[in-house]
Amino acid sequence: MYRSCLYCDRALTGSGDAASLRPGVRLAFDPDRARVWTVCDRCHGWNLWWPDERVDALYELERLARDRARVLFETDHIALLEVDGRQLVRVGPAPRREEAWWRYGRRLRRRRRLFHSPLTRVGVATYSAVSSVGASMGLSSVTGNFSGSDDRQTEVLRWRRFGRTAWSGRATCPNCSSVLIRLFFLKSPDLILMPTDAGVASIGLPCIRCDSWSGDQTHRFDASAAEPVLRRVLAWYNIEGATTTDLDRAVRLIEEAGSAESFIGGLAAERRPLHSLERPRTVALEIAVNERAERARLAHAAAELDAGWQRAEELAAIIDDELEPPSLGPEAGGRPPERRRPPAKRDRGGLF
Ligand SMILES: [Zn+2]
Ligand SMILES: [Zn+2]
């Protein structure tokens, strides 16, 4: 394989083998046509491996794809896979069914482990002491004040990670025209998920002046603000993460709805405030909202890779045909192509 990109000269690996690929650089392979590429993370150029280097790599890549990879996204031509945090591109259909919801579920489990770790407890105790000093000096707006807190661990971690403002901007109440310019996290459990005319979910905060809980008289967030605010608020809300039981129930709720979209749409139709949702539903909502955002990002990346593969495949067909010419001897009026082969190391210790 190539140590640096043929198109932009960016270093692709640290020491020349696949195990030392730089973060963001992907390996791509086509098991049917026996092709392997290294895809540059800067110029997105597909660097075709030399034929004699491909055989062992193809075997290993296909084994990884079949046994250990998770399917992130599929297009008509390629499957974007992940193995141990690295992405692989397999030309052709995905070797296994996409495992929905695992991405964010894993993050919620990790968040729970961190929340309950001894190191976190020590950090919370230390910060509590600092904040008491700050509060006694009148600096509680900077350090927070947790002296009367029932759940100091949760409140300190929320403060440290998110501060107190979930959003700032302008959200108008259609009934009284008052304008909300800041949403504090402490008010965010009152947020209502609601449907819009465009068929997507939005959020609103009941207007204090109108004192309405109907979901009609609320400060409405526009569609572009709603999703990031909801993701941020749910991460604050579920800062403790989720147990395996919580996750199983949450995943079942999404699966019963049919998709992340349908689950969000179903909740929006109920127009209930966040604080009234049972825990599995808030976990499911965080998973669904993030899954939807993640899929949009992956769809974009996969579409770019699909287009890149189509160009790379045309070139690879020409190169492979040239590398194995049927007859190019002097008697045939041609001469063998002169190729300078770059130094290459074959990976002996596994691709990842
Ligand atoms: Zn490049
Ligand atoms: Zn109002």
mmCIF file of C-alpha atoms and ligand atoms in Angstrom:
data_model
loop_
_atom_site.group_PDB
_atom_site.id
_atom_site.type_symbol
_atom_site.label_atom_id
_atom_site.label_comp_id
_atom_site.label_asym_id
_atom_site.label_seq_id
_atom_site.Cartn_x
_atom_site.Cartn_y
_atom_site.Cartn_z
ATOM 1 C CA MET A 1 0.000 0.000 0.000
ATOM 2 C CA TYR A 2 1.034 3.599 -0.356
ATOM 3 C CA ARG A 3 2.676 5.521 2.438
ATOM 4 C CA SER A 4 1.454 8.820 0.998
ATOM 5 C CA CYS A 5 -1.440 9.866 -1.262
ATOM 6 C CA LEU A 6 -0.715 9.742 -5.003
ATOM 7 C CA TYR A 7 -2.954 12.738 -5.598
ATOM 8 C CA CYS A 8 -2.061 15.217 -2.860
ATOM 9 C CA ASP A 9 1.035 13.656 -1.232
ATOM 10 C CA ARG A 10 -0.520 13.650 2.226
ATOM 11 C CA ALA A 11 0.893 10.967 4.536
ATOM 12 C CA LEU A 12 -1.591 8.091 4.741
ATOM 13 C CA THR A 13 0.224 5.953 7.277
ATOM 14 C CA GLY A 14 2.694 6.342 10.093
ATOM 15 C CA SER A 15 5.031 3.456 9.323
ATOM 16 C CA GLY A 16 3.790 2.249 5.941
ATOM 17 C CA ASP A 17 1.489 -0.593 6.940
ATOM 18 C CA ALA A 18 -2.290 -0.747 7.257
ATOM 19 C CA ALA A 19 -2.171 -0.932 11.035
ATOM 20 C CA SER A 20 -0.648 2.558 11.153
ATOM 21 C CA LEU A 21 -3.235 4.332 8.991
ATOM 22 C CA ARG A 22 -3.804 7.919 10.020
ATOM 23 C CA PRO A 23 -7.176 8.682 11.635
ATOM 24 C CA GLY A 24 -9.753 9.462 8.954
ATOM 25 C CA VAL A 25 -7.955 7.456 6.248
ATOM 26 C CA ARG A 26 -10.124 4.541 5.108
ATOM 27 C CA LEU A 27 -9.384 1.248 3.433
ATOM 28 C CA ALA A 28 -11.775 0.293 0.632
ATOM 29 C CA PHE A 29 -12.042 -3.086 -1.030
ATOM 30 C CA ASP A 30 -13.946 -4.903 -3.696
ATOM 31 C CA PRO A 31 -13.915 -8.659 -3.029
ATOM 32 C CA ASP A 32 -15.455 -9.513 -6.420
ATOM 33 C CA ARG A 33 -12.912 -7.641 -8.544
ATOM 34 C CA ALA A 34 -10.033 -8.185 -6.086
ATOM 35 C CA ARG A 35 -9.267 -4.501 -5.587
ATOM 36 C CA VAL A 36 -8.053 -2.627 -2.521
ATOM 37 C CA TRP A 37 -7.654 1.120 -2.138
ATOM 38 C CA THR A 38 -6.503 3.519 0.537
ATOM 39 C CA VAL A 39 -8.846 6.518 0.532
ATOM 40 C CA CYS A 40 -7.152 9.801 1.393
ATOM 41 C CA ASP A 41 -8.858 11.829 4.133
ATOM 42 C CA ARG A 42 -7.783 15.159 2.618
ATOM 43 C CA CYS A 43 -8.410 14.949 -1.143
ATOM 44 C CA HIS A 44 -10.655 11.811 -1.040
ATOM 45 C CA GLY A 45 -8.443 10.248 -3.728
ATOM 46 C CA TRP A 46 -8.635 6.457 -4.009
ATOM 47 C CA ASN A 47 -5.104 4.969 -4.079
ATOM 48 C CA LEU A 48 -5.212 1.553 -5.728
ATOM 49 C CA TRP A 49 -2.958 -1.112 -4.215
ATOM 50 C CA TRP A 50 -0.663 -3.160 -6.400
ATOM 51 C CA PRO A 51 -2.178 -6.539 -7.389
ATOM 52 C CA ASP A 52 0.326 -8.708 -5.535
ATOM 53 C CA GLU A 53 -0.313 -6.816 -2.285
ATOM 54 C CA ARG A 54 -4.043 -7.298 -2.431
ATOM 55 C CA VAL A 55 -4.497 -11.035 -1.927
ATOM 56 C CA ASP A 56 -3.694 -11.281 1.783
ATOM 57 C CA ALA A 57 -5.341 -7.922 2.514
ATOM 58 C CA LEU A 58 -8.571 -8.915 0.767
ATOM 59 C CA TYR A 59 -8.818 -12.075 2.803
ATOM 60 C CA GLU A 60 -8.279 -10.167 6.040
ATOM 61 C CA LEU A 61 -10.628 -7.307 5.093
ATOM 62 C CA GLU A 62 -13.421 -9.691 4.171
ATOM 63 C CA ARG A 63 -12.933 -11.574 7.423
ATOM 64 C CA LEU A 64 -13.153 -8.312 9.393
ATOM 65 C CA ALA A 65 -16.231 -7.231 7.451
ATOM 66 C CA ARG A 66 -17.956 -10.536 8.048
ATOM 67 C CA ASP A 67 -17.008 -11.178 11.682
ATOM 68 C CA ARG A 68 -16.375 -7.875 13.437
ATOM 69 C CA ALA A 69 -17.637 -4.954 11.395
ATOM 70 C CA ARG A 70 -20.784 -2.993 12.074
ATOM 71 C CA VAL A 71 -22.696 -1.556 9.154
ATOM 72 C CA LEU A 72 -22.930 2.233 9.347
ATOM 73 C CA PHE A 73 -24.623 2.965 6.037
ATOM 74 C CA GLU A 74 -25.301 1.378 2.654
ATOM 75 C CA THR A 75 -25.737 2.879 -0.790
ATOM 76 C CA ASP A 76 -26.567 1.018 -4.014
ATOM 77 C CA HIS A 77 -22.863 0.296 -4.546
ATOM 78 C CA ILE A 78 -20.954 0.427 -1.278
ATOM 79 C CA ALA A 79 -21.316 -0.370 2.414
ATOM 80 C CA LEU A 80 -19.647 1.873 4.978
ATOM 81 C CA LEU A 81 -18.490 -0.304 7.888
ATOM 82 C CA GLU A 82 -16.795 0.262 11.223
ATOM 83 C CA VAL A 83 -14.272 -1.993 12.941
ATOM 84 C CA ASP A 84 -12.835 -0.930 16.302
ATOM 85 C CA GLY A 85 -13.449 2.749 15.605
ATOM 86 C CA ARG A 86 -11.984 2.647 12.064
ATOM 87 C CA GLN A 87 -14.079 2.894 8.936
ATOM 88 C CA LEU A 88 -13.927 0.456 6.031
ATOM 89 C CA VAL A 89 -15.604 0.710 2.651
ATOM 90 C CA ARG A 90 -16.778 -2.533 1.077
ATOM 91 C CA VAL A 91 -17.883 -2.442 -2.540
ATOM 92 C CA GLY A 92 -21.043 -4.484 -2.935
ATOM 93 C CA PRO A 93 -23.829 -5.231 -0.467
ATOM 94 C CA ALA A 94 -23.118 -5.191 3.259
ATOM 95 C CA PRO A 95 -22.068 -8.599 4.556
ATOM 96 C CA ARG A 96 -24.568 -8.461 7.406
ATOM 97 C CA ARG A 97 -27.682 -6.684 8.551
ATOM 98 C CA GLU A 98 -27.329 -3.155 9.860
ATOM 99 C CA GLU A 99 -27.449 -3.106 13.650
ATOM 100 C CA ALA A 100 -29.590 -0.103 14.350
ATOM 101 C CA TRP A 101 -29.253 2.002 17.489
ATOM 102 C CA TRP A 102 -25.986 0.435 18.684
ATOM 103 C CA ARG A 103 -23.966 3.591 18.040
ATOM 104 C CA TYR A 104 -25.636 5.882 20.496
ATOM 105 C CA GLY A 105 -26.533 3.069 22.895
ATOM 106 C CA ARG A 106 -22.850 2.374 23.364
ATOM 107 C CA ARG A 107 -22.256 6.024 24.185
ATOM 108 C CA LEU A 108 -25.013 6.008 26.814
ATOM 109 C CA ARG A 109 -23.545 2.918 28.480
ATOM 110 C CA ARG A 110 -20.113 4.534 28.559
ATOM 111 C CA ARG A 111 -21.632 7.690 30.026
ATOM 112 C CA ARG A 112 -23.138 5.603 32.834
ATOM 113 C CA ARG A 113 -19.803 3.921 33.591
ATOM 114 C CA LEU A 114 -18.118 7.308 33.782
ATOM 115 C CA PHE A 115 -20.873 8.772 35.920
ATOM 116 C CA HIS A 116 -20.381 6.060 38.551
ATOM 117 C CA SER A 117 -16.592 5.837 38.390
ATOM 118 C CA PRO A 118 -14.556 6.568 41.558
ATOM 119 C CA LEU A 119 -12.564 9.192 39.670
ATOM 120 C CA THR A 120 -15.738 11.091 38.842
ATOM 121 C CA ARG A 121 -16.803 10.992 42.498
ATOM 122 C CA VAL A 122 -13.469 12.455 43.577
ATOM 123 C CA GLY A 123 -13.777 15.160 40.922
ATOM 124 C CA VAL A 124 -17.301 16.024 42.045
ATOM 125 C CA ALA A 125 -16.247 16.238 45.719
ATOM 126 C CA THR A 126 -13.342 18.511 44.791
ATOM 127 C CA TYR A 127 -15.465 20.762 42.629
ATOM 128 C CA SER A 128 -18.171 20.964 45.314
ATOM 129 C CA ALA A 129 -15.568 22.316 47.736
ATOM 130 C CA VAL A 130 -14.407 24.872 45.167
ATOM 131 C CA SER A 131 -17.967 25.969 44.441
ATOM 132 C CA SER A 132 -18.744 26.439 48.168
ATOM 133 C CA VAL A 133 -15.807 28.842 48.410
ATOM 134 C CA GLY A 134 -16.976 30.566 45.211
ATOM 135 C CA ALA A 135 -20.547 30.832 46.497
ATOM 136 C CA SER A 136 -19.346 32.339 49.816
ATOM 137 C CA MET A 137 -17.550 35.009 47.766
ATOM 138 C CA GLY A 138 -20.659 35.768 45.703
ATOM 139 C CA LEU A 139 -19.398 33.941 42.600
ATOM 140 C CA SER A 140 -22.078 31.263 42.358
ATOM 141 C CA SER A 141 -22.981 32.380 38.820
ATOM 142 C CA VAL A 142 -19.464 31.300 37.842
ATOM 143 C CA THR A 143 -18.804 28.309 40.082
ATOM 144 C CA GLY A 144 -22.366 27.139 40.713
ATOM 145 C CA ASN A 145 -23.801 26.541 44.165
ATOM 146 C CA PHE A 146 -24.586 22.997 45.240
ATOM 147 C CA SER A 147 -24.819 23.423 48.997
ATOM 148 C CA GLY A 148 -28.512 22.506 49.262
ATOM 149 C CA SER A 149 -28.496 19.931 46.526
ATOM 150 C CA ASP A 150 -30.237 16.546 46.915
ATOM 151 C CA ASP A 151 -28.251 15.023 44.082
ATOM 152 C CA ARG A 152 -24.907 16.766 44.097
ATOM 153 C CA GLN A 153 -23.235 14.347 41.713
ATOM 154 C CA THR A 154 -25.793 14.964 38.952
ATOM 155 C CA GLU A 155 -25.935 18.716 39.460
ATOM 156 C CA VAL A 156 -22.158 19.208 39.556
ATOM 157 C CA LEU A 157 -21.622 17.129 36.433
ATOM 158 C CA ARG A 158 -24.386 18.928 34.573
ATOM 159 C CA TRP A 159 -22.940 22.288 35.563
ATOM 160 C CA ARG A 160 -19.390 21.338 34.612
ATOM 161 C CA ARG A 161 -20.361 19.882 31.276
ATOM 162 C CA PHE A 162 -23.142 22.182 30.119
ATOM 163 C CA GLY A 163 -23.229 25.326 32.241
ATOM 164 C CA ARG A 164 -26.700 26.694 32.731
ATOM 165 C CA THR A 165 -27.788 27.937 29.291
ATOM 166 C CA ALA A 166 -29.201 25.437 26.825
ATOM 167 C CA TRP A 167 -29.924 27.931 24.073
ATOM 168 C CA SER A 168 -29.996 31.638 23.319
ATOM 169 C CA GLY A 169 -31.718 33.337 20.396
ATOM 170 C CA ARG A 170 -35.288 34.505 19.750
ATOM 171 C CA ALA A 171 -38.413 32.361 20.075
ATOM 172 C CA THR A 172 -41.725 34.197 19.939
ATOM 173 C CA CYS A 173 -45.023 33.248 21.554
ATOM 174 C CA PRO A 174 -47.651 33.497 18.773
ATOM 175 C CA ASN A 175 -50.345 34.394 21.309
ATOM 176 C CA CYS A 176 -48.826 37.350 23.190
ATOM 177 C CA SER A 177 -45.754 38.056 21.015
ATOM 178 C CA SER A 178 -43.405 37.934 23.983
ATOM 179 C CA VAL A 179 -39.944 36.769 23.035
ATOM 180 C CA LEU A 180 -37.850 34.140 24.781
ATOM 181 C CA ILE A 181 -34.157 34.950 24.413
ATOM 182 C CA ARG A 182 -32.593 32.297 26.620
ATOM 183 C CA LEU A 183 -33.483 28.776 27.675
ATOM 184 C CA PHE A 184 -31.954 27.655 30.970
ATOM 185 C CA PHE A 185 -31.429 23.946 31.466
ATOM 186 C CA LEU A 186 -33.471 24.078 34.667
ATOM 187 C CA LYS A 187 -36.515 25.008 32.570
ATOM 188 C CA SER A 188 -35.807 22.463 29.834
ATOM 189 C CA PRO A 189 -37.871 19.607 31.371
ATOM 190 C CA ASP A 190 -40.907 21.779 30.501
ATOM 191 C CA LEU A 191 -40.064 21.620 26.795
ATOM 192 C CA ILE A 192 -42.796 20.087 24.676
ATOM 193 C CA LEU A 193 -42.043 18.046 21.596
ATOM 194 C CA MET A 194 -44.640 18.934 18.984
ATOM 195 C CA PRO A 195 -45.400 18.308 15.313
ATOM 196 C CA THR A 196 -45.055 20.998 12.664
ATOM 197 C CA ASP A 197 -46.983 21.669 9.472
ATOM 198 C CA ALA A 198 -43.946 20.465 7.506
ATOM 199 C CA GLY A 199 -44.306 17.037 9.113
ATOM 200 C CA VAL A 200 -41.164 17.251 11.253
ATOM 201 C CA ALA A 201 -40.954 17.532 15.016
ATOM 202 C CA SER A 202 -40.139 20.795 16.718
ATOM 203 C CA ILE A 203 -40.027 21.950 20.331
ATOM 204 C CA GLY A 204 -41.690 24.698 22.278
ATOM 205 C CA LEU A 205 -41.556 26.116 25.789
ATOM 206 C CA PRO A 206 -44.900 27.083 27.393
ATOM 207 C CA CYS A 207 -45.241 30.850 27.586
ATOM 208 C CA ILE A 208 -45.204 32.081 31.186
ATOM 209 C CA ARG A 209 -47.256 35.139 30.301
ATOM 210 C CA CYS A 210 -50.038 33.129 28.658
ATOM 211 C CA ASP A 211 -49.693 30.403 31.295
ATOM 212 C CA SER A 212 -50.683 27.815 28.750
ATOM 213 C CA TRP A 213 -49.849 24.127 28.871
ATOM 214 C CA SER A 214 -51.841 23.244 25.803
ATOM 215 C CA GLY A 215 -48.810 23.180 23.547
ATOM 216 C CA ASP A 216 -50.339 25.871 21.325
ATOM 217 C CA GLN A 217 -49.257 28.909 23.276
ATOM 218 C CA THR A 218 -45.570 28.241 23.465
ATOM 219 C CA HIS A 219 -42.369 29.903 22.436
ATOM 220 C CA ARG A 220 -41.623 27.909 19.310
ATOM 221 C CA PHE A 221 -38.092 27.085 18.232
ATOM 222 C CA ASP A 222 -37.504 27.137 14.527
ATOM 223 C CA ALA A 223 -36.649 23.856 12.825
ATOM 224 C CA SER A 224 -32.915 24.566 12.538
ATOM 225 C CA ALA A 225 -32.618 25.270 16.287
ATOM 226 C CA ALA A 226 -34.943 22.529 17.498
ATOM 227 C CA GLU A 227 -32.732 19.536 16.817
ATOM 228 C CA PRO A 228 -29.467 20.830 18.335
ATOM 229 C CA VAL A 229 -31.346 22.184 21.366
ATOM 230 C CA LEU A 230 -33.146 18.885 21.870
ATOM 231 C CA ARG A 231 -29.909 16.896 21.571
ATOM 232 C CA ARG A 232 -28.193 19.148 24.084
ATOM 233 C CA VAL A 233 -31.107 19.112 26.508
ATOM 234 C CA LEU A 234 -31.467 15.323 26.352
ATOM 235 C CA ALA A 235 -27.744 14.828 26.986
ATOM 236 C CA TRP A 236 -28.155 17.088 30.062
ATOM 237 C CA TYR A 237 -31.324 15.265 31.071
ATOM 238 C CA ASN A 238 -29.790 11.785 30.710
ATOM 239 C CA ILE A 239 -26.387 12.711 32.086
ATOM 240 C CA GLU A 240 -26.337 9.552 34.155
ATOM 241 C CA GLY A 241 -26.324 7.472 30.961
ATOM 242 C CA ALA A 242 -28.367 4.302 30.669
ATOM 243 C CA THR A 243 -28.300 0.784 32.029
ATOM 244 C CA THR A 244 -28.516 -2.181 29.703
ATOM 245 C CA THR A 245 -32.137 -2.640 30.827
ATOM 246 C CA ASP A 246 -32.960 0.993 30.021
ATOM 247 C CA LEU A 247 -31.336 0.576 26.628
ATOM 248 C CA ASP A 248 -33.162 -2.649 25.824
ATOM 249 C CA ARG A 249 -36.499 -1.034 26.621
ATOM 250 C CA ALA A 250 -35.602 2.122 24.708
ATOM 251 C CA VAL A 251 -34.532 0.166 21.640
ATOM 252 C CA ARG A 252 -37.740 -1.866 21.780
ATOM 253 C CA LEU A 253 -39.771 1.367 21.787
ATOM 254 C CA ILE A 254 -37.996 2.611 18.665
ATOM 255 C CA GLU A 255 -38.292 -0.744 16.939
ATOM 256 C CA GLU A 256 -41.998 -0.916 17.735
ATOM 257 C CA ALA A 257 -42.390 2.544 16.170
ATOM 258 C CA GLY A 258 -40.579 1.276 13.053
ATOM 259 C CA SER A 259 -37.879 3.954 12.828
ATOM 260 C CA ALA A 260 -36.302 6.853 14.675
ATOM 261 C CA GLU A 261 -38.463 9.225 12.611
ATOM 262 C CA SER A 262 -41.699 7.434 13.497
ATOM 263 C CA PHE A 263 -40.799 7.290 17.171
ATOM 264 C CA ILE A 264 -40.086 11.037 17.298
ATOM 265 C CA GLY A 265 -43.249 11.749 15.278
ATOM 266 C CA GLY A 266 -45.354 9.622 17.653
ATOM 267 C CA LEU A 267 -44.072 11.466 20.723
ATOM 268 C CA ALA A 268 -44.564 14.831 19.023
ATOM 269 C CA ALA A 269 -48.189 13.962 18.329
ATOM 270 C CA GLU A 270 -48.745 13.426 22.079
ATOM 271 C CA ARG A 271 -47.467 16.949 22.885
ATOM 272 C CA ARG A 272 -46.185 15.985 26.300
ATOM 273 C CA PRO A 273 -43.489 17.857 28.220
ATOM 274 C CA LEU A 274 -40.165 16.072 28.643
ATOM 275 C CA HIS A 275 -40.559 15.723 32.404
ATOM 276 C CA SER A 276 -43.696 13.608 31.937
ATOM 277 C CA LEU A 277 -41.929 10.980 29.848
ATOM 278 C CA GLU A 278 -40.865 7.749 31.516
ATOM 279 C CA ARG A 279 -37.137 7.067 31.564
ATOM 280 C CA PRO A 280 -37.042 4.534 28.692
ATOM 281 C CA ARG A 281 -38.797 7.094 26.514
ATOM 282 C CA THR A 282 -36.327 9.877 27.265
ATOM 283 C CA VAL A 283 -33.476 7.454 26.571
ATOM 284 C CA ALA A 284 -35.200 6.326 23.368
ATOM 285 C CA LEU A 285 -35.738 9.950 22.371
ATOM 286 C CA GLU A 286 -32.067 10.787 22.862
ATOM 287 C CA ILE A 287 -31.071 7.744 20.820
ATOM 288 C CA ALA A 288 -33.605 8.520 18.067
ATOM 289 C CA VAL A 289 -32.726 12.209 17.749
ATOM 290 C CA ASN A 290 -29.001 11.483 17.615
ATOM 291 C CA GLU A 291 -29.468 8.504 15.327
ATOM 292 C CA ARG A 292 -31.364 10.684 12.884
ATOM 293 C CA ALA A 293 -28.625 13.330 12.924
ATOM 294 C CA GLU A 294 -25.920 10.664 12.612
ATOM 295 C CA ARG A 295 -27.638 9.006 9.673
ATOM 296 C CA ALA A 296 -27.840 12.321 7.856
ATOM 297 C CA ARG A 297 -24.095 12.766 8.338
ATOM 298 C CA LEU A 298 -23.332 9.190 7.274
ATOM 299 C CA ALA A 299 -25.596 9.467 4.230
ATOM 300 C CA HIS A 300 -23.558 12.443 3.082
ATOM 301 C CA ALA A 301 -20.221 10.647 3.666
ATOM 302 C CA ALA A 302 -21.473 7.463 1.968
ATOM 303 C CA ALA A 303 -22.737 9.396 -1.068
ATOM 304 C CA GLU A 304 -19.298 11.006 -1.453
ATOM 305 C CA LEU A 305 -17.592 7.626 -1.140
ATOM 306 C CA ASP A 306 -19.997 6.084 -3.639
ATOM 307 C CA ALA A 307 -19.175 8.788 -6.198
ATOM 308 C CA GLY A 308 -15.450 8.426 -5.421
ATOM 309 C CA TRP A 309 -15.652 4.672 -5.913
ATOM 310 C CA GLN A 310 -17.310 5.052 -9.318
ATOM 311 C CA ARG A 311 -14.429 7.209 -10.536
ATOM 312 C CA ALA A 312 -11.829 4.963 -8.886
ATOM 313 C CA GLU A 313 -13.357 1.829 -10.383
ATOM 314 C CA GLU A 314 -13.126 3.210 -13.927
ATOM 315 C CA LEU A 315 -9.467 3.985 -13.358
ATOM 316 C CA ALA A 316 -8.774 0.660 -11.630
ATOM 317 C CA ALA A 317 -10.270 -1.271 -14.562
ATOM 318 C CA ILE A 318 -7.848 0.492 -16.905
ATOM 319 C CA ILE A 319 -4.821 0.075 -14.612
ATOM 320 C CA ASP A 320 -5.476 -3.597 -13.872
ATOM 321 C CA ASP A 321 -5.934 -4.263 -17.568
ATOM 322 C CA GLU A 322 -2.584 -2.567 -18.243
ATOM 323 C CA LEU A 323 -0.788 -4.413 -15.476
ATOM 324 C CA GLU A 324 -1.764 -7.747 -16.953
ATOM 325 C CA PRO A 325 -1.549 -7.091 -20.719
ATOM 326 C CA PRO A 326 -2.360 -10.066 -22.926
ATOM 327 C CA SER A 327 0.599 -9.350 -25.237
ATOM 328 C CA LEU A 328 2.808 -6.296 -25.192
ATOM 329 C CA GLY A 329 6.125 -7.751 -26.382
ATOM 330 C CA PRO A 330 8.336 -6.029 -28.985
ATOM 331 C CA GLU A 331 7.109 -8.421 -31.633
ATOM 332 C CA ALA A 332 3.596 -7.159 -31.100
ATOM 333 C CA GLY A 333 4.743 -3.633 -31.803
ATOM 334 C CA GLY A 334 4.456 -2.461 -28.218
ATOM 335 C CA ARG A 335 6.637 -2.449 -25.150
ATOM 336 C CA PRO A 336 5.920 -3.359 -21.582
ATOM 337 C CA PRO A 337 4.791 -0.449 -19.485
ATOM 338 C CA GLU A 338 7.518 1.014 -17.334
ATOM 339 C CA ARG A 339 6.395 1.323 -13.769
ATOM 340 C CA ARG A 340 8.301 2.499 -10.799
ATOM 341 C CA ARG A 341 6.991 0.630 -7.871
ATOM 342 C CA PRO A 342 6.948 2.535 -4.594
ATOM 343 C CA PRO A 343 8.467 0.853 -1.554
ATOM 344 C CA ALA A 344 5.737 -0.957 0.284
ATOM 345 C CA LYS A 345 5.498 -2.978 3.414
ATOM 346 C CA ARG A 346 3.005 -5.748 3.675
ATOM 347 C CA ASP A 347 1.158 -5.856 6.917
ATOM 348 C CA ARG A 348 1.869 -8.974 8.906
ATOM 349 C CA GLY A 349 0.108 -8.104 12.097
ATOM 350 C CA GLY A 350 -3.500 -7.576 11.029
ATOM 351 C CA LEU A 351 -5.115 -4.597 9.385
ATOM 352 C CA PHE A 352 -6.409 -3.043 12.572
HETATM 353 ZN ZN ZN B 1 -4.904 12.894 -1.064
HETATM 354 ZN ZN ZN B 2 -47.560 34.159 25.373
#
